[in-house]
Amino acid sequence: MIEITNRAAAELKALMEDSGKSGSAIRIYITGSSIDARYGLALADDINDNDITMENNGIKIVMASDVAVGFTDGSIDFVTDRTGKNFIIQNAESGTCDNCDECGICDAD
């Protein structure tokens, strides 16, 4: 399960409302290579038949199936500190899964 903290849910809902897309889903995506994979968030403008969807804390989450294979347990938080405001996406399975042939996001053999 991917947990969205109360802070992150409140910020996501505010961003959706400000953009006129209340109730939209968020898409978790991957950038970088399998060595330095980083996760990002975007409003999910389209949901494909192959996408995996779930919901937590009132937020619908969408991931491509190849991303979801390696990201079944984690969290999304929102922090404000001296560097600014950021969403923190944590994958509890990062670097520890055994299915790199399918998702390619970790460096396990």
The first five atom37 places (N, CA, C, CB, O) and aatype in JSON, in Angstrom:
{
  "aatype": [12, 9, 6, 9, 16, 2, 1, 0, 0, 0, 6, 10, 11, 0, 10, 12, 6, 3, 15, 7, 11, 15, 7, 15, 0, 9, 1, 9, 18, 9, 16, 7, 15, 15, 9, 3, 0, 1, 18, 7, 10, 0, 10, 0, 3, 3, 9, 2, 3, 2, 3, 9, 16, 12, 6, 2, 2, 7, 9, 11, 9, 19, 12, 0, 15, 3, 19, 0, 19, 7, 13, 16, 3, 7, 15, 9, 3, 13, 19, 16, 3, 1, 16, 7, 11, 2, 13, 9, 9, 5, 2, 0, 6, 15, 7, 16, 4, 3, 2, 4, 3, 6, 4, 7, 9, 4, 3, 0, 3],
  "atom_mask": [
    [1, 1, 1, 1, 1],
    [1, 1, 1, 1, 1],
    [1, 1, 1, 1, 1],
    [1, 1, 1, 1, 1],
    [1, 1, 1, 1, 1],
    [1, 1, 1, 1, 1],
    [1, 1, 1, 1, 1],
    [1, 1, 1, 1, 1],
    [1, 1, 1, 1, 1],
    [1, 1, 1, 1, 1],
    [1, 1, 1, 1, 1],
    [1, 1, 1, 1, 1],
    [1, 1, 1, 1, 1],
    [1, 1, 1, 1, 1],
    [1, 1, 1, 1, 1],
    [1, 1, 1, 1, 1],
    [1, 1, 1, 1, 1],
    [1, 1, 1, 1, 1],
    [1, 1, 1, 1, 1],
    [1, 1, 1, 0, 1],
    [1, 1, 1, 1, 1],
    [1, 1, 1, 1, 1],
    [1, 1, 1, 0, 1],
    [1, 1, 1, 1, 1],
    [1, 1, 1, 1, 1],
    [1, 1, 1, 1, 1],
    [1, 1, 1, 1, 1],
    [1, 1, 1, 1, 1],
    [1, 1, 1, 1, 1],
    [1, 1, 1, 1, 1],
    [1, 1, 1, 1, 1],
    [1, 1, 1, 0, 1],
    [1, 1, 1, 1, 1],
    [1, 1, 1, 1, 1],
    [1, 1, 1, 1, 1],
    [1, 1, 1, 1, 1],
    [1, 1, 1, 1, 1],
    [1, 1, 1, 1, 1],
    [1, 1, 1, 1, 1],
    [1, 1, 1, 0, 1],
    [1, 1, 1, 1, 1],
    [1, 1, 1, 1, 1],
    [1, 1, 1, 1, 1],
    [1, 1, 1, 1, 1],
    [1, 1, 1, 1, 1],
    [1, 1, 1, 1, 1],
    [1, 1, 1, 1, 1],
    [1, 1, 1, 1, 1],
    [1, 1, 1, 1, 1],
    [1, 1, 1, 1, 1],
    [1, 1, 1, 1, 1],
    [1, 1, 1, 1, 1],
    [1, 1, 1, 1, 1],
    [1, 1, 1, 1, 1],
    [1, 1, 1, 1, 1],
    [1, 1, 1, 1, 1],
    [1, 1, 1, 1, 1],
    [1, 1, 1, 0, 1],
    [1, 1, 1, 1, 1],
    [1, 1, 1, 1, 1],
    [1, 1, 1, 1, 1],
    [1, 1, 1, 1, 1],
    [1, 1, 1, 1, 1],
    [1, 1, 1, 1, 1],
    [1, 1, 1, 1, 1],
    [1, 1, 1, 1, 1],
    [1, 1, 1, 1, 1],
    [1, 1, 1, 1, 1],
    [1, 1, 1, 1, 1],
    [1, 1, 1, 0, 1],
    [1, 1, 1, 1, 1],
    [1, 1, 1, 1, 1],
    [1, 1, 1, 1, 1],
    [1, 1, 1, 0, 1],
    [1, 1, 1, 1, 1],
    [1, 1, 1, 1, 1],
    [1, 1, 1, 1, 1],
    [1, 1, 1, 1, 1],
    [1, 1, 1, 1, 1],
    [1, 1, 1, 1, 1],
    [1, 1, 1, 1, 1],
    [1, 1, 1, 1, 1],
    [1, 1, 1, 1, 1],
    [1, 1, 1, 0, 1],
    [1, 1, 1, 1, 1],
    [1, 1, 1, 1, 1],
    [1, 1, 1, 1, 1],
    [1, 1, 1, 1, 1],
    [1, 1, 1, 1, 1],
    [1, 1, 1, 1, 1],
    [1, 1, 1, 1, 1],
    [1, 1, 1, 1, 1],
    [1, 1, 1, 1, 1],
    [1, 1, 1, 1, 1],
    [1, 1, 1, 0, 1],
    [1, 1, 1, 1, 1],
    [1, 1, 1, 1, 1],
    [1, 1, 1, 1, 1],
    [1, 1, 1, 1, 1],
    [1, 1, 1, 1, 1],
    [1, 1, 1, 1, 1],
    [1, 1, 1, 1, 1],
    [1, 1, 1, 1, 1],
    [1, 1, 1, 0, 1],
    [1, 1, 1, 1, 1],
    [1, 1, 1, 1, 1],
    [1, 1, 1, 1, 1],
    [1, 1, 1, 1, 1],
    [1, 1, 1, 1, 1]
  ],
  "atom_positions": [
    [[0.84, -1.18, 0.0], [0.0, 0.0, 0.0], [0.88, 1.24, 0.0], [-0.95, 0.0, 1.22], [1.93, 1.28, 0.64]],
    [[0.44, 2.24, -0.71], [1.12, 3.53, -0.71], [0.32, 4.47, 0.18], [1.28, 4.1, -2.16], [-0.84, 4.78, -0.1]],
    [[0.95, 4.92, 1.24], [0.28, 5.8, 2.2], [0.55, 7.25, 1.84], [0.76, 5.51, 3.64], [1.69, 7.65, 1.6]],
    [[-0.51, 8.04, 1.8], [-0.4, 9.48, 1.61], [-0.67, 10.13, 2.96], [-1.39, 10.01, 0.5], [-1.75, 9.97, 3.52]],
    [[0.31, 10.87, 3.47], [0.14, 11.5, 4.78], [-0.93, 12.58, 4.7], [1.49, 12.1, 5.28], [-1.3, 13.04, 3.62]],
    [[-1.42, 12.97, 5.86], [-2.43, 14.04, 5.92], [-1.91, 15.33, 5.29], [-2.85, 14.29, 7.37], [-2.64, 16.01, 4.58]],
    [[-0.63, 15.66, 5.57], [-0.04, 16.89, 4.99], [-0.02, 16.82, 3.47], [1.4, 17.1, 5.52], [-0.38, 17.78, 2.79]],
    [[0.42, 15.67, 2.93], [0.49, 15.51, 1.48], [-0.9, 15.54, 0.86], [1.21, 14.21, 1.12], [-1.1, 16.16, -0.18]],
    [[-1.86, 14.87, 1.49], [-3.23, 14.85, 0.97], [-3.81, 16.26, 0.93], [-4.13, 13.92, 1.82], [-4.44, 16.64, -0.06]],
    [[-3.6, 17.03, 1.98], [-4.12, 18.4, 2.02], [-3.48, 19.25, 0.93], [-3.86, 19.02, 3.41], [-4.18, 20.02, 0.27]],
    [[-2.18, 19.13, 0.74], [-1.49, 19.9, -0.3], [-1.92, 19.47, -1.7], [0.02, 19.76, -0.15], [-2.14, 20.32, -2.57]],
    [[-2.05, 18.18, -1.92], [-2.5, 17.69, -3.23], [-3.91, 18.18, -3.54], [-2.45, 16.15, -3.27], [-4.2, 18.61, -4.66]],
    [[-4.79, 18.11, -2.56], [-6.17, 18.58, -2.76], [-6.19, 20.07, -3.07], [-7.04, 18.28, -1.52], [-6.95, 20.51, -3.93]],
    [[-5.36, 20.86, -2.38], [-5.28, 22.3, -2.64], [-4.74, 22.58, -4.04], [-4.4, 22.99, -1.58], [-5.25, 23.46, -4.73]],
    [[-3.72, 21.84, -4.46], [-3.16, 22.02, -5.8], [-4.19, 21.67, -6.88], [-1.9, 21.17, -5.98], [-4.3, 22.35, -7.89]],
    [[-4.93, 20.59, -6.65], [-5.96, 20.19, -7.61], [-7.05, 21.25, -7.7], [-6.57, 18.84, -7.2], [-7.49, 21.6, -8.8]],
    [[-7.46, 21.76, -6.55], [-8.5, 22.79, -6.54], [-8.02, 24.06, -7.23], [-8.93, 23.1, -5.1], [-8.75, 24.66, -8.02]],
    [[-6.78, 24.47, -6.94], [-6.22, 25.67, -7.56], [-6.11, 25.55, -9.08], [-4.85, 25.96, -6.98], [-6.21, 26.54, -9.8]],
    [[-5.91, 24.33, -9.57], [-5.78, 24.12, -11.02], [-7.12, 23.78, -11.68], [-4.77, 23.0, -11.3], [-7.17, 23.5, -12.88]],
    [[-8.19, 23.82, -10.89], [-9.51, 23.52, -11.44], [-9.74, 22.05, -11.73], [0.0, 0.0, 0.0], [-10.59, 21.7, -12.55]],
    [[-8.98, 21.18, -11.05], [-9.08, 19.74, -11.29], [-9.34, 18.98, -10.0], [-7.81, 19.22, -11.96], [-8.73, 17.95, -9.75]],
    [[-10.25, 19.5, -9.19], [-10.6, 18.82, -7.93], [-11.03, 17.39, -8.2], [-11.71, 19.58, -7.19], [-11.77, 17.13, -9.14]],
    [[-10.56, 16.49, -7.37], [-10.93, 15.09, -7.5], [-10.12, 14.31, -8.52], [0.0, 0.0, 0.0], [-10.36, 13.12, -8.73]],
    [[-9.16, 14.97, -9.17], [-8.32, 14.28, -10.14], [-7.44, 13.25, -9.43], [-7.44, 15.28, -10.92], [-7.3, 13.27, -8.21]],
    [[-6.87, 12.37, -10.2], [-5.91, 11.39, -9.67], [-4.51, 11.97, -9.83], [-6.04, 10.01, -10.4], [-4.27, 12.87, -10.64]],
    [[-3.57, 11.42, -9.05], [-2.16, 11.76, -9.25], [-1.47, 10.55, -9.85], [-1.48, 12.2, -7.9], [-1.8, 9.4, -9.53]],
    [[-0.52, 10.81, -10.72], [0.27, 9.75, -11.34], [1.66, 9.76, -10.73], [0.34, 9.93, -12.89], [2.31, 10.8, -10.66]],
    [[2.11, 8.58, -10.28], [3.5, 8.41, -9.85], [4.26, 7.88, -11.06], [3.62, 7.43, -8.61], [3.85, 6.9, -11.68]],
    [[5.37, 8.54, -11.39], [6.18, 8.12, -12.52], [7.65, 8.06, -12.11], [5.98, 9.08, -13.71], [8.03, 8.53, -11.04]],
    [[8.46, 7.47, -12.98], [9.89, 7.32, -12.71], [10.68, 8.12, -13.72], [10.3, 5.83, -12.76], [10.37, 8.13, -14.91]],
    [[11.72, 8.8, -13.23], [12.7, 9.44, -14.11], [14.06, 8.87, -13.76], [12.68, 11.0, -13.97], [14.25, 8.31, -12.68]],
    [[15.01, 9.01, -14.65], [16.36, 8.51, -14.41], [16.5, 7.07, -14.85], [0.0, 0.0, 0.0], [15.62, 6.51, -15.5]],
    [[17.62, 6.49, -14.48], [17.92, 5.1, -14.86], [17.7, 4.18, -13.68], [19.37, 4.97, -15.38], [17.3, 4.62, -12.6]],
    [[17.95, 2.9, -13.89], [17.77, 1.95, -12.79], [18.74, 2.21, -11.66], [17.94, 0.52, -13.29], [18.49, 1.79, -10.53]],
    [[19.84, 2.89, -11.93], [20.82, 3.19, -10.88], [20.39, 4.38, -10.04], [22.2, 3.45, -11.51], [20.59, 4.39, -8.83]],
    [[19.81, 5.39, -10.68], [19.43, 6.61, -9.94], [17.97, 6.97, -10.16], [20.32, 7.78, -10.36], [17.64, 8.14, -10.39]],
    [[17.1, 5.98, -10.08], [15.67, 6.22, -10.31], [15.12, 7.21, -9.29], [14.87, 4.89, -10.24], [15.42, 7.13, -8.1]],
    [[14.33, 8.12, -9.79], [13.64, 9.1, -8.94], [12.17, 9.09, -9.32], [14.26, 10.54, -9.09], [11.8, 8.87, -10.47]],
    [[11.35, 9.32, -8.31], [9.91, 9.32, -8.53], [9.41, 10.75, -8.65], [9.19, 8.59, -7.4], [9.96, 11.66, -8.04]],
    [[8.37, 10.93, -9.44], [7.74, 12.21, -9.59], [6.23, 12.06, -9.51], [0.0, 0.0, 0.0], [5.7, 10.95, -9.59]],
    [[5.55, 13.18, -9.35], [4.09, 13.22, -9.28], [3.57, 14.18, -10.35], [3.61, 13.66, -7.87], [4.19, 15.21, -10.64]],
    [[2.45, 13.84, -10.91], [1.76, 14.72, -11.86], [0.28, 14.43, -11.77], [2.29, 14.51, -13.33], [-0.13, 13.35, -11.34]],
    [[-0.53, 15.4, -12.16], [-1.96, 15.13, -12.27], [-2.17, 14.13, -13.39], [-2.77, 16.45, -12.52], [-1.59, 14.26, -14.47]],
    [[-2.98, 13.14, -13.13], [-3.23, 12.09, -14.13], [-4.34, 12.55, -15.06], [-3.62, 10.74, -13.45], [-5.52, 12.42, -14.76]],
    [[-3.95, 13.1, -16.2], [-4.93, 13.57, -17.17], [-5.62, 12.43, -17.88], [-4.27, 14.49, -18.18], [-6.77, 12.55, -18.3]],
    [[-4.91, 11.32, -18.02], [-5.5, 10.16, -18.67], [-5.11, 8.89, -17.92], [-5.07, 10.07, -20.14], [-3.98, 8.76, -17.45]],
    [[-6.03, 7.98, -17.82], [-5.79, 6.71, -17.15], [-5.99, 5.62, -18.19], [-6.74, 6.5, -15.9], [-7.06, 5.5, -18.79]],
    [[-4.94, 4.82, -18.4], [-4.97, 3.78, -19.41], [-5.45, 2.46, -18.83], [-3.58, 3.6, -20.03], [-5.44, 2.27, -17.61]],
    [[-5.87, 1.55, -19.7], [-6.33, 0.23, -19.26], [-5.25, -0.55, -18.52], [-6.79, -0.58, -20.46], [-5.57, -1.37, -17.65]],
    [[-3.98, -0.32, -18.84], [-2.88, -1.04, -18.2], [-2.41, -0.39, -16.91], [-1.72, -1.15, -19.15], [-1.57, -0.95, -16.21]],
    [[-2.93, 0.78, -16.57], [-2.53, 1.47, -15.33], [-3.08, 0.75, -14.11], [-3.02, 2.92, -15.35], [-4.13, 0.11, -14.15]],
    [[-2.34, 0.87, -13.03], [-2.75, 0.36, -11.73], [-3.26, 1.55, -10.93], [-1.58, -0.37, -10.98], [-2.6, 2.58, -10.87]],
    [[-4.44, 1.42, -10.33], [-5.01, 2.51, -9.53], [-5.28, 2.04, -8.11], [-6.3, 3.03, -10.17], [-5.57, 0.87, -7.87]],
    [[-5.17, 2.96, -7.2], [-5.49, 2.72, -5.79], [-5.88, 4.06, -5.18], [-4.28, 2.07, -5.02], [-5.77, 5.1, -5.83]],
    [[-6.33, 4.03, -3.95], [-6.72, 5.27, -3.28], [-6.27, 5.22, -1.84], [-8.24, 5.49, -3.36], [-6.35, 4.18, -1.18]],
    [[-5.77, 6.36, -1.34], [-5.39, 6.47, 0.06], [-5.62, 7.91, 0.5], [-3.91, 6.04, 0.28], [-5.26, 8.85, -0.21]],
    [[-6.2, 8.07, 1.66], [-6.41, 9.38, 2.28], [-7.17, 10.34, 1.35], [-5.06, 10.0, 2.67], [-6.9, 11.54, 1.33]],
    [[-8.12, 9.78, 0.58], [-8.95, 10.6, -0.29], [-8.3, 10.99, -1.6], [0.0, 0.0, 0.0], [-8.85, 11.8, -2.35]],
    [[-7.13, 10.43, -1.9], [-6.41, 10.74, -3.14], [-6.31, 9.48, -3.98], [-4.99, 11.33, -2.84], [-5.89, 8.43, -3.49]],
    [[-6.71, 9.58, -5.23], [-6.58, 8.46, -6.16], [-5.17, 8.49, -6.74], [-7.67, 8.51, -7.29], [-4.7, 9.53, -7.2]],
    [[-4.5, 7.33, -6.73], [-3.13, 7.19, -7.21], [-3.15, 6.32, -8.45], [-2.19, 6.58, -6.12], [-3.83, 5.29, -8.49]],
    [[-2.4, 6.72, -9.48], [-2.29, 5.97, -10.73], [-0.82, 5.73, -11.02], [-2.98, 6.74, -11.91], [0.01, 6.62, -10.85]],
    [[-0.49, 4.52, -11.46], [0.87, 4.19, -11.9], [0.79, 3.29, -13.12], [1.68, 3.51, -10.76], [-0.11, 2.47, -13.23]],
    [[1.74, 3.45, -14.02], [1.87, 2.5, -15.11], [2.19, 1.15, -14.49], [2.97, 2.94, -16.14], [2.81, 1.08, -13.43]],
    [[1.77, 0.08, -15.14], [1.96, -1.25, -14.56], [3.43, -1.58, -14.32], [1.35, -2.3, -15.47], [3.75, -2.26, -13.35]],
    [[4.35, -1.1, -15.18], [5.76, -1.39, -14.97], [6.33, -0.63, -13.77], [6.56, -1.04, -16.21], [7.29, -1.09, -13.16]],
    [[5.76, 0.5, -13.42], [6.17, 1.23, -12.21], [5.6, 0.52, -10.98], [5.68, 2.71, -12.26], [6.3, 0.36, -9.98]],
    [[4.35, 0.1, -11.05], [3.67, -0.53, -9.92], [4.32, -1.84, -9.51], [2.22, -0.76, -10.25], [4.26, -2.22, -8.33]],
    [[4.93, -2.56, -10.45], [5.59, -3.83, -10.13], [6.64, -3.63, -9.04], [6.24, -4.43, -11.38], [6.78, -4.49, -8.16]],
    [[7.37, -2.53, -9.09], [8.42, -2.29, -8.11], [8.06, -1.3, -7.03], [0.0, 0.0, 0.0], [8.93, -0.89, -6.25]],
    [[6.79, -0.91, -6.95], [6.39, 0.11, -5.97], [5.02, -0.25, -5.42], [6.38, 1.55, -6.61], [4.01, 0.37, -5.77]],
    [[4.99, -1.25, -4.56], [3.72, -1.66, -3.96], [3.59, -1.21, -2.51], [3.58, -3.16, -4.04], [2.51, -1.29, -1.93]],
    [[4.68, -0.73, -1.94], [4.67, -0.32, -0.53], [5.53, 0.92, -0.38], [5.19, -1.46, 0.4], [6.72, 0.9, -0.7]],
    [[4.93, 2.02, 0.09], [5.68, 3.25, 0.25], [4.81, 4.36, 0.8], [0.0, 0.0, 0.0], [3.74, 4.11, 1.36]],
    [[5.3, 5.59, 0.63], [4.57, 6.73, 1.18], [4.84, 7.99, 0.37], [4.93, 6.96, 2.64], [5.85, 8.11, -0.32]],
    [[3.91, 8.92, 0.49], [4.06, 10.25, -0.07], [3.81, 11.23, 1.07], [3.08, 10.51, -1.29], [2.76, 11.19, 1.7]],
    [[4.78, 12.09, 1.32], [4.66, 13.09, 2.38], [4.9, 14.46, 1.75], [5.67, 12.81, 3.55], [5.34, 14.56, 0.61]],
    [[4.61, 15.5, 2.5], [4.84, 16.87, 2.06], [5.56, 17.61, 3.18], [3.52, 17.59, 1.68], [5.12, 17.59, 4.32]],
    [[6.68, 18.26, 2.84], [7.45, 18.97, 3.85], [7.73, 20.4, 3.39], [8.78, 18.24, 4.15], [7.83, 20.68, 2.2]],
    [[7.84, 21.27, 4.37], [8.27, 22.64, 4.14], [9.47, 22.87, 5.03], [7.11, 23.67, 4.43], [9.39, 22.71, 6.25]],
    [[10.6, 23.24, 4.43], [11.8, 23.52, 5.2], [12.54, 24.69, 4.56], [12.71, 22.27, 5.3], [11.99, 25.37, 3.7]],
    [[13.76, 24.92, 4.96], [14.49, 26.09, 4.47], [14.78, 26.01, 2.97], [15.79, 26.25, 5.23], [15.09, 27.03, 2.34]],
    [[14.69, 24.83, 2.39], [14.93, 24.69, 0.95], [13.65, 24.88, 0.14], [15.53, 23.33, 0.65], [13.71, 24.99, -1.08]],
    [[12.51, 24.91, 0.8], [11.25, 25.12, 0.11], [10.21, 24.08, 0.47], [0.0, 0.0, 0.0], [10.27, 23.47, 1.54]],
    [[9.26, 23.89, -0.43], [8.17, 22.94, -0.24], [8.38, 21.77, -1.19], [6.77, 23.6, -0.46], [8.64, 21.97, -2.38]],
    [[8.27, 20.55, -0.66], [8.53, 19.37, -1.49], [7.66, 18.19, -1.09], [9.98, 18.99, -1.4], [7.35, 17.99, 0.08]],
    [[7.28, 17.42, -2.1], [6.69, 16.12, -1.84], [7.84, 15.13, -1.73], [5.67, 15.71, -2.96], [8.77, 15.15, -2.53]],
    [[7.77, 14.27, -0.74], [8.77, 13.23, -0.53], [8.11, 11.89, -0.85], [9.35, 13.26, 0.94], [7.16, 11.48, -0.18]],
    [[8.63, 11.21, -1.86], [8.09, 9.93, -2.28], [9.07, 8.84, -1.86], [7.82, 9.89, -3.82], [10.2, 8.81, -2.33]],
    [[8.63, 7.96, -0.99], [9.48, 6.89, -0.47], [8.96, 5.54, -0.98], [9.51, 6.91, 1.08], [7.77, 5.24, -0.86]],
    [[9.85, 4.75, -1.54], [9.51, 3.4, -1.96], [10.17, 2.44, -0.98], [9.96, 3.11, -3.44], [11.39, 2.34, -0.95]],
    [[9.37, 1.74, -0.18], [9.92, 0.82, 0.82], [10.67, -0.32, 0.16], [8.81, 0.27, 1.71], [11.5, -0.97, 0.81]],
    [[10.39, -0.59, -1.1], [11.02, -1.71, -1.8], [12.22, -1.3, -2.63], [10.02, -2.38, -2.68], [12.88, -2.16, -3.22]],
    [[12.53, -0.02, -2.69], [13.6, 0.46, -3.56], [14.93, -0.22, -3.24], [13.75, 1.96, -3.44], [15.4, -0.18, -2.1]],
    [[15.51, -0.83, -4.25], [16.8, -1.49, -4.1], [16.73, -2.86, -3.47], [0.0, 0.0, 0.0], [17.77, -3.5, -3.3]],
    [[15.53, -3.34, -3.12], [15.44, -4.63, -2.45], [14.57, -5.64, -3.17], [14.92, -4.43, -1.07], [14.45, -6.78, -2.73]],
    [[13.96, -5.23, -4.27], [13.08, -6.16, -4.96], [13.89, -7.16, -5.78], [12.09, -5.41, -5.85], [15.09, -6.99, -5.97]],
    [[13.24, -8.19, -6.27], [13.92, -9.19, -7.07], [13.3, -9.32, -8.45], [13.9, -10.53, -6.36], [13.39, -10.38, -9.07]],
    [[12.69, -8.26, -8.92], [12.0, -8.34, -10.21], [12.49, -7.28, -11.19], [10.51, -8.19, -10.0], [11.69, -6.72, -11.94]],
    [[13.78, -7.0, -11.21], [14.31, -5.94, -12.07], [14.12, -6.21, -13.55], [15.77, -5.74, -11.8], [14.09, -5.28, -14.36]],
    [[13.99, -7.48, -13.92], [13.73, -7.74, -15.33], [12.4, -7.16, -15.76], [13.77, -9.24, -15.61], [12.21, -6.86, -16.94]],
    [[11.47, -6.99, -14.82], [10.16, -6.44, -15.15], [10.11, -4.92, -15.05], [9.12, -7.04, -14.25], [9.6, -4.26, -15.95]],
    [[10.63, -4.36, -13.95], [10.45, -2.93, -13.76], [11.71, -2.11, -14.01], [9.97, -2.66, -12.39], [11.61, -0.97, -14.45]],
    [[12.88, -2.67, -13.74], [14.14, -1.98, -14.01], [14.41, -0.77, -13.14], [0.0, 0.0, 0.0], [15.22, 0.07, -13.52]],
    [[13.77, -0.64, -11.98], [14.0, 0.55, -11.18], [14.99, 0.36, -10.05], [12.71, 1.02, -10.61], [15.42, 1.33, -9.43]],
    [[15.36, -0.88, -9.76], [16.35, -1.07, -8.7], [17.6, -1.7, -9.3], [15.79, -1.95, -7.55], [17.6, -2.09, -10.47]],
    [[18.65, -1.81, -8.51], [19.9, -2.33, -9.04], [20.2, -3.73, -8.52], [21.03, -1.41, -8.69], [21.36, -4.14, -8.52]],
    [[19.19, -4.48, -8.09], [19.39, -5.87, -7.65], [19.65, -6.75, -8.85], [18.17, -6.39, -6.85], [19.17, -6.47, -9.95]],
    [[20.39, -7.81, -8.64], [20.66, -8.75, -9.74], [19.72, -9.92, -9.68], [22.09, -9.25, -9.69], [19.79, -10.82, -10.51]]
  ]
}
